[in-house]
Amino acid sequence: MELSFEVRGLDFAAAGDAASKVKKALQQVGLEARTVRRVAIVAYEAEMNVVLHALKGILRARIEPTFVEIWAEDEGPGIPDIDVAMQEGYSTAPMEIREMGFGAGMGLTNIQRYSDLVVIRSRVGRGTDLLARVEVGGE
Amino acid sequence: MKLREVMEILQAEVIWGSHKLDQRVRCGIAGDLMSDVLAFGQPGGLLLTGLANTHVIHTAEVIDAVAIVFVRGKRPAPDVIEMASEKGIPILVTDNLLYRSCGLLYAAGLPGCQLGKCDLPVESDDEDARHHAAAVAKPG
């Protein structure tokens, strides 16, 4: 099963809706609660990254019997140095976003923490593609 | 601990969810940074925060929090209350600051949510969890 959602940059009113729908779909197919939670956290952080940093993007969830993959593809500024961006606490988010409880440089850290595989490809000035895979029943 | 006790201990006002006060909370997680709450929250937990926007509701949903307490007298806007009611997550408001709120609940026996313990059964009450823990700990 595959789900797909459009995500718009800086649309804070809708931010989190896609991840919420992914979570509901996973619950409906009867995935165990821990895996549902891990995927929901990954999907939420990936969605927030698009909302906070990109112009627009698409969030996809691919649900298979043994794993779930979250894809976030965006059109935006891209990430000049992915290794630096992956560092806990590193953020380029402006203050108004931090005041909303996000943009503290924990997003990619959380995605990595709850995924079994993360692949990020980015082109500066074009956009970023993120793939995160969560194995069903994994830690 | 029941949500009703949380309300009494914090002298909190129930903004939405007064019909859910008999629900049990397993542990507490507090913070204004939702990414940290996502990282360390635990199913069945109580989320205490001074941040009062819709991201808090989304975050609570993702981590399967039982309820949210807004501290420092922060009253959520109508859109926040509406989202909480749609998702069925009770929200309370207390005038206590975050540190004091946590301290009062901790002193009354509500432990903190801990990383790596987020796979305890959500539905069962505390008694069940203790039996579960005892059974797991028993050798052989």
XYZ file of N, CA and C in Angstrom:
837
model
N 0.848 -1.195 0.000
C 0.000 0.000 0.000
C 0.884 1.245 0.000
N 0.480 2.248 -0.774
C 1.241 3.484 -0.795
C 0.320 4.682 -0.602
N 0.742 5.601 0.263
C -0.023 6.820 0.514
C 0.812 8.002 0.064
N 0.152 9.051 -0.375
C 0.882 10.214 -0.857
C 0.156 11.491 -0.447
N 0.922 12.453 0.066
C 0.325 13.709 0.539
C 1.144 14.891 0.051
N 0.455 15.938 -0.358
C 1.145 17.180 -0.698
C 1.398 17.953 0.593
N 2.590 18.523 0.698
C 2.942 19.327 1.875
C 3.399 20.701 1.378
N 2.838 21.749 1.956
C 3.211 23.098 1.518
C 4.110 23.775 2.549
N 5.118 24.451 2.042
C 6.054 25.163 2.909
C 5.350 26.253 3.694
N 5.689 26.368 4.964
C 5.168 27.391 5.874
C 3.654 27.324 6.123
N 3.038 26.216 5.717
C 1.603 26.039 5.997
C 1.461 25.359 7.365
N 1.576 26.168 8.408
C 1.612 25.597 9.756
C 0.264 25.060 10.213
N -0.802 25.582 9.605
C -2.135 25.094 9.984
C -2.310 23.626 9.602
N -1.734 23.240 8.468
C -1.897 21.859 7.997
C -0.737 20.961 8.423
N 0.308 21.557 8.983
C 1.497 20.778 9.341
C 1.153 19.681 10.336
N 1.512 18.474 10.006
C 1.231 17.342 10.885
C 0.065 16.497 10.406
N -0.720 17.033 9.484
C -1.886 16.280 8.992
C -1.470 15.013 8.247
N -0.428 15.136 7.419
C 0.000 13.970 6.630
C 0.480 12.847 7.558
N 1.307 13.213 8.524
C 1.821 12.207 9.461
C 0.674 11.562 10.243
N -0.307 12.386 10.579
C -1.466 11.884 11.313
C -2.230 10.843 10.484
N -2.369 11.115 9.184
C -3.062 10.165 8.304
C -2.249 8.885 8.096
N -0.941 9.041 8.024
C -0.075 7.856 7.903
C -0.264 6.968 9.135
N -0.276 7.608 10.307
C -0.431 6.852 11.553
C -1.753 6.089 11.571
N -2.828 6.764 11.183
C -4.147 6.108 11.162
C -4.171 4.921 10.220
N -3.550 5.098 9.034
C -3.515 4.007 8.048
C -2.766 2.799 8.607
N -1.669 3.057 9.303
C -0.869 1.956 9.871
C -1.652 1.234 10.962
N -2.402 2.017 11.736
C -3.229 1.391 12.778
C -4.320 0.538 12.150
N -4.875 1.036 11.028
C -5.954 0.298 10.369
C -5.485 -1.025 9.787
N -4.237 -1.057 9.278
C -3.744 -2.332 8.745
C -3.258 -3.249 9.860
N -3.296 -2.767 11.092
C -3.023 -3.639 12.231
C -1.552 -3.806 12.583
N -0.728 -2.836 12.187
C 0.687 -2.910 12.576
C 0.819 -2.751 14.094
N 1.831 -3.369 14.667
C 2.018 -3.279 16.118
C 2.321 -1.832 16.526
N 1.905 -1.492 17.741
C 1.907 -0.096 18.206
C 3.289 0.544 18.157
N 4.322 -0.228 18.505
C 5.656 0.374 18.561
C 6.137 0.803 17.178
N 5.878 -0.046 16.190
C 6.273 0.298 14.818
C 5.464 1.497 14.328
N 4.188 1.519 14.644
C 3.327 2.640 14.253
C 3.895 3.945 14.800
N 4.308 3.896 16.065
C 4.838 5.075 16.731
C 6.135 5.546 16.083
N 7.027 4.582 15.794
C 8.311 4.947 15.175
C 8.073 5.608 13.823
N 7.195 5.015 13.023
C 6.911 5.581 11.696
C 6.262 6.957 11.840
N 5.354 7.094 12.797
C 4.655 8.370 12.984
C 5.636 9.481 13.344
N 6.604 9.179 14.201
C 7.610 10.175 14.580
C 8.450 10.571 13.363
N 8.888 9.553 12.603
C 9.697 9.810 11.400
C 8.900 10.650 10.398
N 7.635 10.260 10.171
C 6.807 10.962 9.188
C 6.548 12.403 9.635
N 6.320 12.589 10.922
C 6.030 13.933 11.441
C 7.243 14.850 11.298
N 8.405 14.348 11.679
C 9.621 15.163 11.559
C 9.930 15.451 10.086
N 9.734 14.454 9.214
C 10.003 14.650 7.782
C 9.033 15.685 7.211
N 7.782 15.588 7.622
C 6.779 16.561 7.164
C 7.123 17.964 7.669
N 7.507 18.052 8.951
C 7.851 19.363 9.511
C 9.064 19.964 8.798
N 10.027 19.127 8.409
C 11.198 19.639 7.683
C 10.775 20.310 6.383
N 9.817 19.705 5.680
C 9.325 20.298 4.429
C 8.608 21.615 4.743
N 7.744 21.590 5.770
C 6.989 22.797 6.132
C 7.936 23.938 6.539
N 8.976 23.592 7.318
C 9.861 24.612 7.863
C 10.829 25.161 6.831
N 11.288 24.293 5.926
C 12.430 24.698 5.094
C 12.144 24.792 3.596
N 11.138 24.089 3.085
C 10.977 23.997 1.631
C 9.795 24.826 1.131
N 9.703 24.955 -0.183
C 8.554 25.638 -0.786
C 7.355 24.703 -0.777
N 7.599 23.485 -1.230
C 6.548 22.468 -1.209
C 7.197 21.093 -1.337
N 6.399 20.079 -1.102
C 6.952 18.746 -1.212
C 5.865 17.693 -1.193
N 6.315 16.453 -1.317
C 5.382 15.328 -1.252
C 5.898 14.342 -0.205
N 4.988 13.922 0.650
C 5.325 12.909 1.652
C 4.640 11.613 1.252
N 5.431 10.548 1.119
C 4.861 9.259 0.733
C 5.157 8.221 1.819
N 4.220 7.329 1.986
C 4.447 6.194 2.892
C 4.204 4.910 2.104
N 5.197 4.051 2.097
C 5.055 2.762 1.441
C 4.980 1.703 2.536
N 3.861 1.006 2.572
C 3.633 0.056 3.670
C 3.726 -1.366 3.135
N 4.718 -2.097 3.595
C 4.930 -3.493 3.206
C 4.835 -4.366 4.454
N 4.689 -5.683 4.279
C 4.546 -6.544 5.464
C 5.717 -6.464 6.441
N 6.940 -6.271 5.930
C 8.096 -6.304 6.836
C 8.711 -4.941 7.108
N 8.298 -3.921 6.375
C 8.865 -2.587 6.620
C 7.911 -1.502 6.148
N 8.168 -0.292 6.629
C 7.450 0.888 6.144
C 8.495 1.912 5.723
N 8.301 2.500 4.565
C 9.231 3.535 4.107
C 8.505 4.877 4.036
N 9.189 5.890 4.523
C 8.704 7.269 4.409
C 9.609 8.001 3.422
N 9.002 8.565 2.408
C 9.740 9.364 1.425
C 9.281 10.802 1.561
N 10.223 11.716 1.652
C 9.871 13.143 1.619
C 10.704 13.786 0.522
N 10.036 14.268 -0.507
C 10.736 14.925 -1.617
C 10.284 16.368 -1.657
N 11.223 17.288 -1.601
C 10.799 18.692 -1.608
C 11.529 19.530 -2.637
N 10.898 20.634 -2.962
C 11.527 21.682 -3.768
C 11.856 22.797 -2.805
N 13.143 23.098 -2.674
C 13.522 24.111 -1.693
C 14.998 24.424 -1.787
N 15.544 24.962 -0.709
C 16.933 25.433 -0.753
C 17.970 24.314 -0.794
N 17.559 23.102 -0.428
C 18.528 22.018 -0.357
C 19.410 22.138 0.868
N 20.259 21.119 1.083
C 21.146 21.098 2.254
C 22.593 21.108 1.750
N 23.350 22.193 2.026
C 24.731 22.280 1.516
C 25.630 21.163 2.052
N 25.515 20.853 3.335
C 26.384 19.841 3.942
C 25.526 18.930 4.819
N 25.230 17.750 4.287
C 24.304 16.847 4.987
C 24.886 16.378 6.323
N 26.213 16.136 6.359
C 26.829 15.679 7.617
C 26.626 16.706 8.733
N 26.777 17.964 8.384
C 26.583 19.037 9.377
C 25.110 19.096 9.789
N 24.213 18.981 8.797
C 22.778 19.058 9.084
C 22.306 17.910 9.976
N 23.012 16.774 9.904
C 22.635 15.609 10.709
C 23.068 15.755 12.158
N 23.936 16.730 12.441
C 24.423 16.887 13.815
C 23.284 17.361 14.718
N 23.223 16.717 15.879
C 22.194 17.081 16.846
C 22.366 18.541 17.249
N 21.286 19.296 17.173
C 21.327 20.689 17.606
C 21.638 21.669 16.492
N 22.074 21.160 15.316
C 22.358 22.081 14.215
C 21.050 22.480 13.548
N 20.833 23.756 13.360
C 19.588 24.212 12.752
C 19.789 25.519 12.016
N 19.055 25.681 10.933
C 19.044 26.958 10.223
C 17.684 27.642 10.371
N 16.851 27.089 11.248
C 15.481 27.605 11.384
C 15.486 28.971 12.070
N 14.675 29.906 11.588
C 14.600 31.214 12.237
C 13.867 31.148 13.570
N 13.990 32.236 14.345
C 13.477 32.261 15.715
C 11.973 31.997 15.784
N 11.197 32.512 14.825
C 9.745 32.330 14.942
C 9.352 30.857 14.835
N 10.172 30.083 14.127
C 9.893 28.648 14.031
C 10.297 27.951 15.333
N 11.397 28.400 15.930
C 11.835 27.821 17.212
C 10.807 28.088 18.300
N 10.179 29.246 18.205
C 9.164 29.581 19.210
C 7.931 28.696 19.109
N 7.790 28.017 17.969
C 6.666 27.092 17.825
C 7.022 25.693 18.325
N 8.217 25.545 18.838
C 8.599 24.252 19.407
C 9.351 23.361 18.437
N 9.754 23.952 17.314
C 10.497 23.173 16.319
C 11.752 23.919 15.905
N 12.510 23.292 14.999
C 13.672 23.977 14.452
C 14.838 24.053 15.405
N 14.920 23.093 16.318
C 16.033 23.096 17.268
C 17.125 22.110 16.839
N 17.064 21.675 15.602
C 18.109 20.783 15.108
C 17.971 19.357 15.588
N 16.752 18.953 15.883
C 16.519 17.596 16.375
C 15.774 16.740 15.344
N 15.304 17.350 14.278
C 14.452 16.633 13.324
C 15.152 15.441 12.673
N 16.289 15.706 12.052
C 17.011 14.608 11.392
C 17.536 13.611 12.422
N 17.915 14.115 13.588
C 18.368 13.233 14.672
C 17.252 12.262 15.066
N 16.053 12.791 15.206
C 14.919 11.934 15.561
C 14.603 10.936 14.456
N 14.686 11.390 13.201
C 14.423 10.484 12.077
C 15.425 9.333 12.109
N 16.686 9.673 12.362
C 17.719 8.649 12.423
C 17.519 7.710 13.613
N 17.118 8.292 14.733
C 16.925 7.523 15.956
C 15.850 6.442 15.789
N 14.820 6.771 15.043
C 13.686 5.845 14.947
C 13.614 5.085 13.626
N 14.605 5.271 12.746
C 14.627 4.551 11.477
C 15.744 3.509 11.495
N 15.593 2.500 10.630
C 16.663 1.522 10.468
C 17.595 1.902 9.323
N 17.112 2.779 8.444
C 17.922 3.226 7.311
C 17.459 4.622 6.911
N 18.403 5.530 6.748
C 18.059 6.875 6.266
C 18.973 7.222 5.099
N 18.391 7.664 4.009
C 19.171 8.122 2.859
C 18.698 9.529 2.512
N 19.645 10.454 2.423
C 19.296 11.839 2.071
C 20.097 12.246 0.838
N 19.405 12.761 -0.154
C 20.066 13.331 -1.321
C 19.587 14.766 -1.444
N 20.526 15.669 -1.678
C 20.103 17.063 -1.734
C 20.906 17.817 -2.773
N 20.243 18.733 -3.452
C 20.944 19.623 -4.376
C 20.626 21.056 -3.982
N 21.678 21.802 -3.703
C 21.488 23.184 -3.241
C 20.733 23.987 -4.299
N 19.706 24.679 -3.846
C 18.906 25.499 -4.756
C 17.810 24.723 -5.459
N 17.807 23.405 -5.294
C 16.796 22.584 -5.977
C 15.842 21.901 -4.989
N 16.431 21.171 -4.070
C 15.562 20.484 -3.110
C 16.234 19.281 -2.479
N 15.480 18.590 -1.644
C 16.016 17.475 -0.863
C 15.073 16.277 -0.959
N 15.667 15.084 -1.098
C 14.899 13.840 -1.036
C 15.370 13.069 0.194
N 14.420 12.630 0.984
C 14.760 11.840 2.163
C 14.005 10.523 2.119
N 14.722 9.449 2.362
C 14.086 8.139 2.494
C 14.424 7.589 3.870
N 13.426 7.173 4.594
C 13.657 6.541 5.903
C 12.871 5.240 5.941
N 13.568 4.184 6.306
C 12.900 2.875 6.367
C 12.823 2.399 7.813
N 11.663 1.962 8.194
C 11.440 1.429 9.544
C 11.043 -0.040 9.395
N 11.855 -0.929 9.960
C 11.541 -2.351 9.888
C 10.419 -2.667 10.878
N 9.481 -3.470 10.464
C 8.393 -3.866 11.367
C 8.968 -4.739 12.487
N 8.664 -4.380 13.707
C 9.122 -5.159 14.859
C 10.547 -4.859 15.267
N 11.173 -3.853 14.642
C 12.556 -3.519 14.988
C 12.628 -2.674 16.244
N 13.859 -2.346 16.622
C 14.055 -1.519 17.821
C 14.159 -0.064 17.397
N -1.656 6.661 37.848
C -2.394 7.803 38.398
C -3.508 8.199 37.425
N -4.676 8.477 37.996
C -5.773 8.893 37.124
C -5.669 10.389 36.778
N -6.226 10.704 35.624
C -6.194 12.090 35.170
C -6.897 13.018 36.165
N -7.892 12.479 36.838
C -8.611 13.257 37.846
C -7.665 13.695 38.975
N -6.747 12.788 39.367
C -5.774 13.133 40.405
C -4.806 14.212 39.906
N -4.419 14.097 38.639
C -3.551 15.116 38.043
C -4.217 16.486 38.158
N -5.500 16.503 37.830
C -6.268 17.756 37.880
C -6.269 18.334 39.303
N -6.487 17.429 40.269
C -6.572 17.891 41.661
C -5.215 18.381 42.179
N -4.178 17.600 41.873
C -2.839 17.941 42.371
C -2.363 19.282 41.805
N -2.638 19.498 40.530
C -2.175 20.733 39.872
C -3.195 21.863 39.970
N -4.318 21.558 40.613
C -5.436 22.529 40.663
C -5.705 23.069 39.265
N -5.828 22.118 38.365
C -5.950 22.474 36.946
C -7.407 22.569 36.524
N -7.611 23.336 35.486
C -8.935 23.459 34.879
C -8.966 22.560 33.645
N -10.047 21.818 33.497
C -10.168 20.966 32.316
C -10.796 21.783 31.184
N -10.035 21.972 30.141
C -10.516 22.766 29.003
C -11.353 21.900 28.071
N -10.890 20.665 27.865
C -11.672 19.698 27.099
C -11.372 18.295 27.639
N -12.388 17.456 27.689
C -12.165 16.054 28.052
C -12.589 15.711 29.472
N -13.547 16.466 30.029
C -13.952 16.200 31.421
C -14.576 14.805 31.577
N -15.000 14.213 30.458
C -15.570 12.853 30.529
C -14.472 11.789 30.505
N -13.222 12.219 30.422
C -12.127 11.243 30.324
C -11.209 11.269 31.544
N -11.695 11.816 32.650
C -10.822 12.004 33.812
C -10.485 10.698 34.531
N -11.162 9.615 34.181
C -10.830 8.337 34.815
C -9.732 7.582 34.057
N -9.263 8.168 32.966
C -8.150 7.549 32.245
C -6.891 7.590 33.103
N -6.054 6.577 32.914
C -4.812 6.527 33.683
C -3.644 7.107 32.899
N -2.763 7.811 33.597
C -1.511 8.243 32.990
C -0.386 7.428 33.606
N 0.531 6.998 32.740
C 1.581 6.058 33.141
C 2.846 6.780 33.604
N 3.119 7.930 32.955
C 4.363 8.648 33.241
C 4.208 10.072 32.733
N 5.189 10.899 33.018
C 5.121 12.287 32.590
C 6.283 12.660 31.689
N 6.016 13.522 30.715
C 7.077 14.078 29.867
C 6.816 15.575 29.771
N 7.862 16.372 29.952
C 7.664 17.819 29.985
C 8.670 18.523 29.102
N 8.236 19.579 28.443
C 9.150 20.377 27.636
C 8.396 21.276 26.679
N 9.140 22.265 26.180
C 8.548 23.169 25.198
C 9.086 22.870 23.801
N 10.016 21.933 23.717
C 10.584 21.571 22.426
C 9.943 20.254 21.970
N 9.100 20.345 20.964
C 8.309 19.173 20.588
C 9.150 18.041 19.999
N 10.294 18.389 19.392
C 11.165 17.326 18.878
C 11.711 16.460 20.014
N 11.993 17.092 21.152
C 12.461 16.321 22.304
C 11.327 15.484 22.885
N 10.137 16.048 22.891
C 8.974 15.300 23.379
C 8.734 14.078 22.478
N 8.886 14.275 21.173
C 8.745 13.150 20.235
C 9.782 12.075 20.533
N 10.999 12.530 20.816
C 12.100 11.577 21.026
C 11.939 10.792 22.323
N 11.425 11.432 23.372
C 11.451 10.797 24.690
C 10.082 10.466 25.273
N 9.025 10.850 24.587
C 7.677 10.557 25.088
C 7.403 9.067 25.087
N 6.400 8.696 25.815
C 6.079 7.278 25.963
C 4.560 7.120 25.880
N 4.082 6.032 25.261
C 2.625 5.843 25.197
C 2.007 5.839 26.594
N 0.857 6.440 26.703
C 0.200 6.482 28.007
C 0.734 7.578 28.895
N 1.589 8.447 28.344
C 2.201 9.504 29.141
C 1.336 10.753 29.215
N 1.713 11.599 30.167
C 1.086 12.910 30.317
C 2.079 13.935 29.799
N 1.638 14.769 28.878
C 2.529 15.784 28.312
C 2.283 17.123 28.992
N 3.339 17.655 29.641
C 3.250 18.973 30.267
C 4.084 19.948 29.451
N 3.493 21.074 29.086
C 4.224 22.028 28.263
C 3.687 23.438 28.451
N 4.553 24.409 28.160
C 4.133 25.800 28.185
C 3.882 26.316 26.783
N 4.010 25.418 25.812
C 3.753 25.776 24.414
C 2.291 25.459 24.127
N 1.558 26.414 23.575
C 0.119 26.170 23.393
C -0.295 26.382 21.941
N 0.224 25.539 21.053
C -0.220 25.618 19.660
C -0.595 24.218 19.157
N -1.002 24.144 17.891
C -1.506 22.861 17.365
C -0.410 21.790 17.255
N 0.857 22.223 17.194
C 1.941 21.229 17.122
C 1.975 20.348 18.363
N 1.564 20.929 19.471
C 1.523 20.157 20.722
C 0.498 19.020 20.589
N -0.629 19.323 19.964
C -1.671 18.303 19.811
C -1.188 17.194 18.864
N -0.581 17.608 17.745
C -0.038 16.617 16.811
C 1.005 15.735 17.502
N 1.881 16.397 18.271
C 2.947 15.663 18.950
C 2.354 14.659 19.948
N 1.356 15.108 20.687
C 0.712 14.218 21.663
C 0.093 13.014 20.958
N -0.481 13.267 19.799
C -1.089 12.180 19.034
C -0.021 11.168 18.594
N 1.092 11.696 18.096
C 2.150 10.816 17.582
C 2.720 9.923 18.690
N 2.901 10.486 19.879
C 3.505 9.687 20.961
C 2.454 8.960 21.802
N 1.185 9.005 21.394
C 0.109 8.339 22.132
C 0.009 8.833 23.569
N 0.139 10.144 23.736
C -0.034 10.723 25.078
C -1.505 10.630 25.483
N -1.719 10.447 26.782
C -3.098 10.329 27.285
C -3.768 11.699 27.368
N -2.991 12.707 27.768
C -3.551 14.039 27.963
C -2.439 15.074 27.948
N -2.856 16.343 27.837
C -1.889 17.448 27.824
C -2.231 18.415 28.960
N -1.186 18.851 29.686
C -1.362 19.911 30.671
C -0.592 21.134 30.194
N -1.289 22.234 29.973
C -0.618 23.491 29.651
C -0.310 24.199 30.956
N 0.966 24.505 31.172
C 1.409 25.111 32.426
C 1.487 26.632 32.269
N 1.861 27.289 33.358
C 2.019 28.753 33.382
C 0.745 29.471 32.938
N -0.399 28.812 33.134
C -1.677 29.450 32.805
C -1.892 29.694 31.320
N -1.166 28.973 30.478
C -1.305 29.173 29.017
C -2.631 28.582 28.547
N -3.480 29.430 28.050
C -4.783 28.957 27.570
C -4.715 28.791 26.059
N -4.990 27.573 25.582
C -4.898 27.339 24.140
C -5.998 28.079 23.377
N -5.689 28.454 22.146
C -6.658 29.132 21.271
C -7.725 28.122 20.826
N -8.872 28.627 20.347
C -9.966 27.725 19.942
C -9.558 26.651 18.936
N -8.681 26.978 17.984
C -8.291 25.960 16.985
C -7.522 24.812 17.640
N -6.778 25.140 18.699
C -6.021 24.101 19.413
C -6.990 23.187 20.175
N -7.972 23.805 20.812
C -8.969 23.034 21.568
C -9.775 22.139 20.624
N -10.123 22.699 19.477
C -10.898 21.940 18.497
C -10.121 20.718 18.016
N -8.826 20.912 17.741
C -8.014 19.785 17.269
C -7.898 18.705 18.346
N -7.732 19.142 19.589
C -7.628 18.181 20.693
C -8.911 17.356 20.821
N -10.051 18.024 20.656
C -11.325 17.301 20.779
C -11.520 16.337 19.616
N -11.078 16.754 18.421
C -11.162 15.858 17.257
C -10.341 14.591 17.483
N -9.201 14.762 18.116
C -8.301 13.624 18.328
C -8.567 12.925 19.657
N -9.490 13.476 20.431
C -9.876 12.833 21.680
C -8.833 12.925 22.780
N -8.031 13.994 22.763
C -6.974 14.156 23.777
C -7.390 15.245 24.775
N -7.629 14.875 26.039
C -8.017 15.872 27.042
C -6.939 16.930 27.239
N -7.369 18.183 27.457
C -6.402 19.231 27.770
C -6.788 19.961 29.056
N -5.757 20.191 29.879
C -5.923 20.864 31.158
C -5.019 22.086 31.197
N -5.392 23.069 31.999
C -4.546 24.242 32.178
C -4.311 24.449 33.670
N -3.039 24.667 34.038
C -2.715 24.975 35.432
C -1.914 26.267 35.492
N -2.083 27.000 36.590
C -1.289 28.219 36.769
C 0.116 27.906 37.266
N 0.351 26.674 37.708
C 1.680 26.301 38.185
C 2.703 26.393 37.054
N 3.951 26.708 37.408
C 5.013 26.703 36.413
C 5.394 25.253 36.107
N 6.195 25.085 35.063
C 6.509 23.734 34.594
C 7.244 22.917 35.667
N 8.240 23.523 36.288
C 9.049 22.789 37.269
C 8.190 22.332 38.453
N 7.382 23.246 38.956
C 6.547 22.920 40.102
C 5.488 21.878 39.729
N 4.943 21.996 38.551
C 3.942 21.020 38.100
C 4.539 19.616 38.083
N 5.729 19.506 37.499
C 6.397 18.203 37.427
C 6.709 17.690 38.832
N 7.201 18.600 39.677
C 7.570 18.208 41.031
C 6.384 17.682 41.825
N 5.277 18.359 41.717
C 4.073 17.944 42.449
C 3.617 16.560 41.993
N 3.622 16.336 40.674
C 3.165 15.044 40.151
C 4.153 13.936 40.493
N 5.441 14.252 40.414
C 6.475 13.253 40.719
C 6.387 12.855 42.195
N 6.218 13.856 43.036
C 6.112 13.590 44.481
C 4.877 12.751 44.793
N 3.859 12.879 43.956
C 2.626 12.110 44.169
C 2.704 10.719 43.536
N 3.865 10.410 42.929
C 4.071 9.041 42.449
C 4.044 8.850 40.943
N 3.935 9.923 40.184
C 3.940 9.771 38.726
C 5.391 9.830 38.224
N 5.913 8.721 37.688
C 7.318 8.711 37.251
C 7.491 9.451 35.922
N 8.750 9.695 35.566
C 9.031 10.300 34.275
C 9.056 9.246 33.181
N 8.665 9.642 31.970
C 8.779 8.721 30.837
C 10.263 8.501 30.561
N 10.614 7.267 30.235
C 12.025 6.977 30.016
C 12.253 6.399 28.640
N 13.352 6.811 28.061
C 13.721 6.328 26.742
C 13.923 4.819 26.774
N 13.436 4.148 25.762
C 13.662 2.717 25.647
C 12.613 1.897 26.356
N 11.621 2.568 26.951
C 10.565 1.822 27.639
C 9.222 2.138 27.005
N 9.269 2.430 25.705
C 8.038 2.910 25.083
C 7.215 1.771 24.489
N 7.524 0.533 24.823
C 6.721 -0.542 24.260
C 5.885 -1.264 25.309
N 5.684 -0.624 26.442
C 4.775 -1.190 27.436
C 3.349 -1.133 26.891
N 2.502 -2.060 27.278
C 1.129 -2.006 26.782
C 0.443 -0.713 27.206
N -0.237 -0.097 26.268
C -0.835 1.212 26.527
C -2.134 1.100 27.303
N -2.920 0.087 26.966
C -4.269 0.019 27.529
C -4.299 -0.376 29.001
N -3.379 -1.265 29.389
C -3.466 -1.804 30.741
C -3.177 -0.724 31.783
N -3.708 -0.905 32.974
C -3.449 0.097 34.008
C -2.132 -0.228 34.728
N -1.799 0.584 35.713
C -0.499 0.465 36.367
C -0.305 -0.901 37.011
N -1.378 -1.430 37.575
C -1.308 -2.722 38.245
C -0.879 -3.806 37.251
N -1.510 -3.780 36.073
C -1.165 -4.741 35.034
C 0.292 -4.609 34.631
N 0.736 -3.361 34.513
C 2.112 -3.115 34.089
C 3.095 -3.699 35.096
N 2.759 -3.566 36.389
C 3.652 -4.107 37.418
C 3.704 -5.629 37.325
N 2.538 -6.261 37.107
C 2.521 -7.713 36.939
C 3.347 -8.121 35.731
N 3.186 -7.334 34.645
C 3.912 -7.598 33.419
C 5.411 -7.526 33.683
N 5.832 -6.461 34.390
C 7.253 -6.263 34.678
C 7.773 -7.401 35.549
N 6.976 -7.806 36.520
C 7.379 -8.886 37.417
C 7.528 -10.192 36.643
N 6.604 -10.443 35.736
C 6.650 -11.672 34.955
C 7.881 -11.702 34.060
N 8.211 -10.554 33.488
C 9.372 -10.475 32.607
C 10.665 -10.690 33.400
N 10.669 -10.131 34.633
C 11.875 -10.187 35.457
C 12.140 -11.582 36.019
N 11.092 -12.405 36.109
C 11.230 -13.728 36.729
C 12.142 -14.626 35.888
N 13.197 -15.190 36.469
C 14.101 -16.017 35.663
C 13.437 -17.324 35.237
N 13.908 -17.834 34.102
C 13.411 -19.122 33.595
C 12.047 -18.984 33.031
